[in-house]
mmCIF file of C-alpha atoms and ligand atoms in Angstrom:
data_model
loop_
_atom_site.group_PDB
_atom_site.id
_atom_site.type_symbol
_atom_site.label_atom_id
_atom_site.label_comp_id
_atom_site.label_asym_id
_atom_site.label_seq_id
_atom_site.Cartn_x
_atom_site.Cartn_y
_atom_site.Cartn_z
ATOM 1 C CA UNK T 1 4.036 -0.691 15.011
ATOM 2 C CA UNK T 2 4.891 -2.133 11.635
ATOM 3 C CA UNK T 3 1.811 -2.683 9.540
ATOM 4 C CA UNK T 4 0.946 -3.908 6.077
ATOM 5 C CA UNK T 5 -2.217 -2.833 4.270
ATOM 6 C CA UNK T 6 -3.502 -5.328 1.726
ATOM 7 C CA UNK T 7 -6.391 -4.832 -0.655
ATOM 8 C CA UNK T 8 -7.168 -4.295 -4.332
ATOM 9 C CA UNK T 9 -6.421 -1.006 -6.100
ATOM 10 C CA UNK T 10 -9.014 1.578 -5.117
ATOM 11 C CA UNK T 11 -9.930 -0.147 -1.833
ATOM 12 C CA UNK T 12 -8.888 2.896 0.181
ATOM 13 C CA UNK T 13 -5.503 1.706 1.464
ATOM 14 C CA UNK T 14 -3.977 5.168 1.083
ATOM 15 C CA UNK T 15 -6.831 6.882 2.933
ATOM 16 C CA UNK T 16 -6.706 4.390 5.792
ATOM 17 C CA UNK T 17 -2.906 4.608 5.929
ATOM 18 C CA UNK T 18 -3.230 8.375 6.473
ATOM 19 C CA UNK T 19 -5.591 7.722 9.407
ATOM 20 C CA UNK T 20 -3.088 5.294 10.932
ATOM 21 C CA UNK T 21 -0.307 7.847 10.520
ATOM 22 C CA UNK T 22 -2.361 10.217 12.662
ATOM 23 C CA UNK T 23 -3.281 7.590 15.249
ATOM 24 C CA UNK T 24 0.100 5.977 15.747
ATOM 25 C CA UNK T 25 2.561 8.661 14.673
ATOM 26 C CA UNK T 26 4.225 6.304 12.238
ATOM 27 C CA UNK T 27 5.098 6.885 8.597
ATOM 28 C CA UNK T 28 3.209 5.789 5.497
ATOM 29 C CA UNK T 29 5.325 4.037 2.891
ATOM 30 C CA UNK T 30 3.468 3.907 -0.414
ATOM 31 C CA UNK T 31 5.449 2.153 -3.129
ATOM 32 C CA UNK T 32 3.027 3.572 -5.727
ATOM 33 C CA UNK T 33 3.879 7.132 -4.565
ATOM 34 C CA UNK T 34 7.603 6.351 -4.526
ATOM 35 C CA UNK T 35 7.432 4.972 -8.060
ATOM 36 C CA UNK T 36 5.413 7.976 -9.287
ATOM 37 C CA UNK T 37 8.042 10.280 -7.736
ATOM 38 C CA UNK T 38 10.812 8.369 -9.527
ATOM 39 C CA UNK T 39 8.822 8.666 -12.769
ATOM 40 C CA UNK T 40 8.357 12.422 -12.251
ATOM 41 C CA UNK T 41 12.115 12.794 -11.707
ATOM 42 C CA UNK T 42 12.572 10.951 -15.007
ATOM 43 C CA UNK T 43 15.258 8.623 -13.649
ATOM 44 C CA UNK T 44 15.858 5.623 -15.976
ATOM 45 C CA UNK T 45 14.163 3.338 -13.426
ATOM 46 C CA UNK T 46 11.321 5.813 -12.983
ATOM 47 C CA UNK T 47 10.644 5.981 -16.713
ATOM 48 C CA UNK T 48 10.657 2.202 -16.962
ATOM 49 C CA UNK T 49 8.269 1.977 -14.004
ATOM 50 C CA UNK T 50 5.966 4.608 -15.508
ATOM 51 C CA UNK T 51 5.365 2.527 -18.645
ATOM 52 C CA UNK T 52 4.641 -0.601 -16.611
ATOM 53 C CA UNK T 53 2.334 1.255 -14.219
ATOM 54 C CA UNK T 54 0.376 2.836 -17.054
ATOM 55 C CA UNK T 55 -0.258 -0.662 -18.417
ATOM 56 C CA UNK T 56 -1.647 -1.703 -15.031
ATOM 57 C CA UNK T 57 1.068 -4.291 -14.463
ATOM 58 C CA UNK T 58 3.395 -4.772 -11.512
ATOM 59 C CA UNK T 59 6.934 -3.393 -11.698
ATOM 60 C CA UNK T 60 9.698 -5.958 -11.109
ATOM 61 C CA UNK T 61 10.101 -7.220 -7.549
ATOM 62 C CA UNK T 62 13.797 -6.265 -7.428
ATOM 63 C CA UNK T 63 12.979 -2.616 -8.155
ATOM 64 C CA UNK T 64 10.370 -2.204 -5.406
ATOM 65 C CA UNK T 65 12.323 -4.274 -2.888
ATOM 66 C CA UNK T 66 15.355 -1.992 -3.428
ATOM 67 C CA UNK T 67 13.201 1.124 -2.980
ATOM 68 C CA UNK T 68 11.544 -0.179 0.202
ATOM 69 C CA UNK T 69 14.831 -1.432 1.667
ATOM 70 C CA UNK T 70 16.384 1.999 1.238
ATOM 71 C CA UNK T 71 13.299 3.758 2.635
ATOM 72 C CA UNK T 72 12.952 1.573 5.735
ATOM 73 C CA UNK T 73 16.532 2.405 6.695
ATOM 74 C CA UNK T 74 15.680 6.110 7.049
ATOM 75 C CA UNK T 75 15.513 7.461 10.628
ATOM 76 C CA UNK T 76 11.810 8.395 10.398
ATOM 77 C CA UNK T 77 10.934 4.691 10.111
ATOM 78 C CA UNK T 78 12.492 3.899 13.482
ATOM 79 C CA UNK T 79 9.178 4.010 15.369
ATOM 80 C CA UNK T 80 7.316 2.033 12.753
ATOM 81 C CA UNK T 81 5.618 2.301 9.403
ATOM 82 C CA UNK T 82 2.574 1.366 7.374
ATOM 83 C CA UNK T 83 3.321 -0.321 4.104
ATOM 84 C CA UNK T 84 0.681 0.765 1.604
ATOM 85 C CA UNK T 85 0.918 -1.222 -1.640
ATOM 86 C CA UNK T 86 3.849 -3.399 -0.589
ATOM 87 C CA UNK T 87 4.306 -6.357 -0.616
ATOM 88 C CA UNK T 88 2.307 -7.238 -3.699
ATOM 89 C CA UNK T 89 3.853 -10.620 -4.472
ATOM 90 C CA UNK T 90 4.983 -13.559 -2.356
ATOM 91 C CA UNK T 91 8.585 -12.862 -3.454
ATOM 92 C CA UNK T 92 8.249 -9.305 -2.080
ATOM 93 C CA UNK T 93 6.792 -10.637 1.181
ATOM 94 C CA UNK T 94 9.711 -13.021 1.538
ATOM 95 C CA UNK T 95 12.176 -10.205 0.848
ATOM 96 C CA UNK T 96 10.420 -8.113 3.504
ATOM 97 C CA UNK T 97 10.662 -10.971 6.013
ATOM 98 C CA UNK T 98 14.382 -11.208 5.347
ATOM 99 C CA UNK T 99 14.815 -7.463 5.687
ATOM 100 C CA UNK T 100 12.929 -7.464 8.989
ATOM 101 C CA UNK T 101 14.974 -10.395 10.253
ATOM 102 C CA UNK T 102 18.225 -8.641 9.374
ATOM 103 C CA UNK T 103 17.045 -5.614 11.311
ATOM 104 C CA UNK T 104 15.841 -7.667 14.283
ATOM 105 C CA UNK T 105 12.305 -6.429 13.672
ATOM 106 C CA UNK T 106 8.980 -7.940 12.699
ATOM 107 C CA UNK T 107 5.616 -7.113 11.165
ATOM 108 C CA UNK T 108 2.847 -6.645 13.751
ATOM 109 C CA UNK T 109 -0.177 -7.069 11.490
ATOM 110 C CA UNK T 110 -1.291 -7.362 7.868
ATOM 111 C CA UNK T 111 -4.688 -5.740 7.437
ATOM 112 C CA UNK T 112 -6.674 -6.822 4.421
ATOM 113 C CA UNK T 113 -9.379 -4.423 3.222
ATOM 114 C CA UNK T 114 -12.078 -6.460 1.449
ATOM 115 C CA UNK T 115 -14.143 -4.745 -1.240
ATOM 116 C CA UNK T 116 -16.451 -5.686 -4.078
ATOM 117 C CA UNK T 117 -14.532 -5.401 -7.380
ATOM 118 C CA UNK T 118 -17.667 -4.349 -9.268
ATOM 119 C CA UNK T 119 -17.980 -1.333 -6.991
ATOM 120 C CA UNK T 120 -14.339 -0.407 -7.649
ATOM 121 C CA UNK T 121 -14.999 -0.382 -11.400
ATOM 122 C CA UNK T 122 -18.124 1.761 -10.962
ATOM 123 C CA UNK T 123 -16.159 4.197 -8.774
ATOM 124 C CA UNK T 124 -13.373 4.614 -11.342
ATOM 125 C CA UNK T 125 -15.897 5.237 -14.131
ATOM 126 C CA UNK T 126 -17.548 7.974 -12.067
ATOM 127 C CA UNK T 127 -14.160 9.493 -11.134
ATOM 128 C CA UNK T 128 -13.023 9.591 -14.786
ATOM 129 C CA UNK T 129 -16.257 11.361 -15.815
ATOM 130 C CA UNK T 130 -16.146 13.873 -12.967
ATOM 131 C CA UNK T 131 -12.447 14.703 -13.260
ATOM 132 C CA UNK T 132 -12.626 14.978 -17.054
ATOM 133 C CA UNK T 133 -15.603 17.340 -16.722
ATOM 134 C CA UNK T 134 -13.573 19.512 -14.313
ATOM 135 C CA UNK T 135 -10.580 19.469 -16.707
ATOM 136 C CA UNK T 136 -8.384 17.691 -14.129
ATOM 137 C CA UNK T 137 -5.518 15.358 -14.996
ATOM 138 C CA UNK T 138 -6.052 11.714 -14.152
ATOM 139 C CA UNK T 139 -3.375 9.282 -13.077
ATOM 140 C CA UNK T 140 -2.138 7.307 -16.121
ATOM 141 C CA UNK T 141 -3.573 4.126 -14.600
ATOM 142 C CA UNK T 142 -6.827 5.641 -13.307
ATOM 143 C CA UNK T 143 -9.234 4.378 -15.963
ATOM 144 C CA UNK T 144 -11.448 1.300 -16.283
ATOM 145 C CA UNK T 145 -9.060 -0.537 -18.661
ATOM 146 C CA UNK T 146 -6.004 -0.156 -16.409
ATOM 147 C CA UNK T 147 -8.054 -0.906 -13.298
ATOM 148 C CA UNK T 148 -9.273 -4.177 -14.834
ATOM 149 C CA UNK T 149 -5.672 -5.164 -15.510
ATOM 150 C CA UNK T 150 -4.604 -4.096 -12.027
ATOM 151 C CA UNK T 151 -7.376 -6.256 -10.577
ATOM 152 C CA UNK T 152 -6.162 -9.226 -12.625
ATOM 153 C CA UNK T 153 -2.627 -8.643 -11.279
ATOM 154 C CA UNK T 154 -4.064 -8.321 -7.772
ATOM 155 C CA UNK T 155 -5.953 -11.597 -7.982
ATOM 156 C CA UNK T 156 -3.053 -13.536 -9.474
ATOM 157 C CA UNK T 157 -0.091 -12.056 -7.630
ATOM 158 C CA UNK T 158 -1.250 -10.298 -4.458
ATOM 159 C CA UNK T 159 -4.204 -12.327 -3.177
ATOM 160 C CA UNK T 160 -1.937 -15.249 -2.188
ATOM 161 C CA UNK T 161 -0.497 -12.911 0.455
ATOM 162 C CA UNK T 162 -3.654 -13.282 2.550
ATOM 163 C CA UNK T 163 -2.831 -16.964 3.086
ATOM 164 C CA UNK T 164 0.842 -16.075 3.544
ATOM 165 C CA UNK T 165 0.102 -13.762 6.478
ATOM 166 C CA UNK T 166 -2.757 -15.912 7.817
ATOM 167 C CA UNK T 167 -0.287 -18.781 8.232
ATOM 168 C CA UNK T 168 1.901 -16.471 10.303
ATOM 169 C CA UNK T 169 -1.101 -15.473 12.441
ATOM 170 C CA UNK T 170 -0.786 -11.845 11.297
ATOM 171 C CA UNK T 171 -3.804 -11.458 8.997
ATOM 172 C CA UNK T 172 -6.786 -9.286 9.987
ATOM 173 C CA UNK T 173 -9.550 -8.884 7.418
ATOM 174 C CA UNK T 174 -11.886 -5.886 7.560
ATOM 175 C CA UNK T 175 -14.949 -4.966 5.505
ATOM 176 C CA UNK T 176 -13.939 -2.109 3.220
ATOM 177 C CA UNK T 177 -17.412 -1.369 1.833
ATOM 178 C CA UNK T 178 -18.485 1.068 4.536
ATOM 179 C CA UNK T 179 -17.652 4.749 4.964
ATOM 180 C CA UNK T 180 -14.064 5.876 5.570
ATOM 181 C CA UNK T 181 -14.888 6.219 9.287
ATOM 182 C CA UNK T 182 -16.455 2.746 9.439
ATOM 183 C CA UNK T 183 -13.419 1.139 7.829
ATOM 184 C CA UNK T 184 -11.066 3.120 10.105
ATOM 185 C CA UNK T 185 -13.062 1.896 13.126
ATOM 186 C CA UNK T 186 -12.881 -1.702 11.909
ATOM 187 C CA UNK T 187 -9.110 -1.395 11.554
ATOM 188 C CA UNK T 188 -8.760 0.289 14.953
ATOM 189 C CA UNK T 189 -10.699 -2.600 16.496
ATOM 190 C CA UNK T 190 -8.047 -5.133 15.479
ATOM 191 C CA UNK T 191 -5.045 -3.039 16.510
ATOM 192 C CA UNK T 192 -3.827 -2.128 19.981
ATOM 193 C CA UNK T 193 -5.169 1.198 21.241
ATOM 194 C CA UNK T 194 -2.651 3.935 20.455
ATOM 195 C CA UNK T 195 -0.951 4.954 23.687
ATOM 196 C CA UNK T 196 0.406 8.520 23.612
ATOM 197 C CA UNK T 197 4.162 8.360 23.927
ATOM 198 C CA UNK T 198 4.305 4.651 23.177
ATOM 199 C CA UNK T 199 4.057 4.601 19.413
ATOM 200 C CA UNK T 200 4.321 8.270 18.559
ATOM 201 C CA UNK T 201 7.340 10.073 17.214
ATOM 202 C CA UNK T 202 7.627 11.885 20.559
ATOM 203 C CA UNK T 203 8.664 8.636 22.212
ATOM 204 C CA UNK T 204 12.060 8.858 20.530
ATOM 205 C CA UNK T 205 14.869 9.003 23.074
HETATM 206 P P1 AMP L 301 -0.682 2.093 -6.164
HETATM 207 O O1 AMP L 301 -0.477 3.565 -6.058
HETATM 208 O O2 AMP L 301 -0.313 1.353 -4.907
HETATM 209 O O3 AMP L 301 -2.050 1.705 -6.664
HETATM 210 O O4 AMP L 301 0.355 1.560 -7.258
HETATM 211 C C1 AMP L 301 0.307 2.016 -8.594
HETATM 212 C C2 AMP L 301 1.120 1.108 -9.470
HETATM 213 O O5 AMP L 301 2.498 1.123 -9.037
HETATM 214 C C3 AMP L 301 0.745 -0.360 -9.456
HETATM 215 O O6 AMP L 301 -0.332 -0.654 -10.324
HETATM 216 C C4 AMP L 301 2.048 -1.011 -9.926
HETATM 217 O O7 AMP L 301 2.248 -0.838 -11.311
HETATM 218 C C5 AMP L 301 3.088 -0.161 -9.220
HETATM 219 N N1 AMP L 301 3.395 -0.700 -7.880
HETATM 220 C C6 AMP L 301 3.151 -0.098 -6.679
HETATM 221 N N2 AMP L 301 3.579 -0.866 -5.670
HETATM 222 C C7 AMP L 301 4.078 -1.998 -6.245
HETATM 223 C C8 AMP L 301 4.662 -3.194 -5.737
HETATM 224 N N3 AMP L 301 4.798 -3.400 -4.432
HETATM 225 N N4 AMP L 301 5.083 -4.121 -6.642
HETATM 226 C C9 AMP L 301 4.968 -3.937 -7.952
HETATM 227 N N5 AMP L 301 4.423 -2.846 -8.512
HETATM 228 C C10 AMP L 301 3.985 -1.874 -7.670
#
């Protein structure tokens, strides 16, 4: 199973990816997490990415494509993966297609989680208040200003991917406004039922 999760920032892609990891025994590849790790390690690329991420903009395609290419080649991706936050531009989607072709593989489904942007903004405002009250550290881009910019980037650069995958017959759109369980059920309904031993890591020979 090789899946793509599409949806605006804050739609719950990460949470749903974790559920799919459990169900299918495949790995979650979050480019946001990979970039934050690079930033924490203070590599030159990581520091550059950190500034861009804090502004709510997208890091250059070449940087994320290189990271994903390297990651997909690791042995734990052999049984499949869930791309969470990648691709985010048509150029990234084309690079992924090429990568898959070179590896003789393909994407099984692109699942788009649809949510109301106004609700996302309300959620981030509440989270900022609650976390600040508890004295917790927020992500540099977890505030209403950055979220607004990330939504602009999403609309301009990522939303065209819905049509891109629809044309390939791979797009499945689910309502992301329900509970975590409801959204997980909606996603499960469009995917093949996990068969123990078929998709799981244990199937490795
Ligand atoms: P996320 O954790 O997926 O919300 O990503 C956080 C931030 O990392 C985004 O706002 C972008 O700045 C950057 N980022 C993550 N994935 C990508 C990607 N595929 N292309 C460009 N920038 C990305």
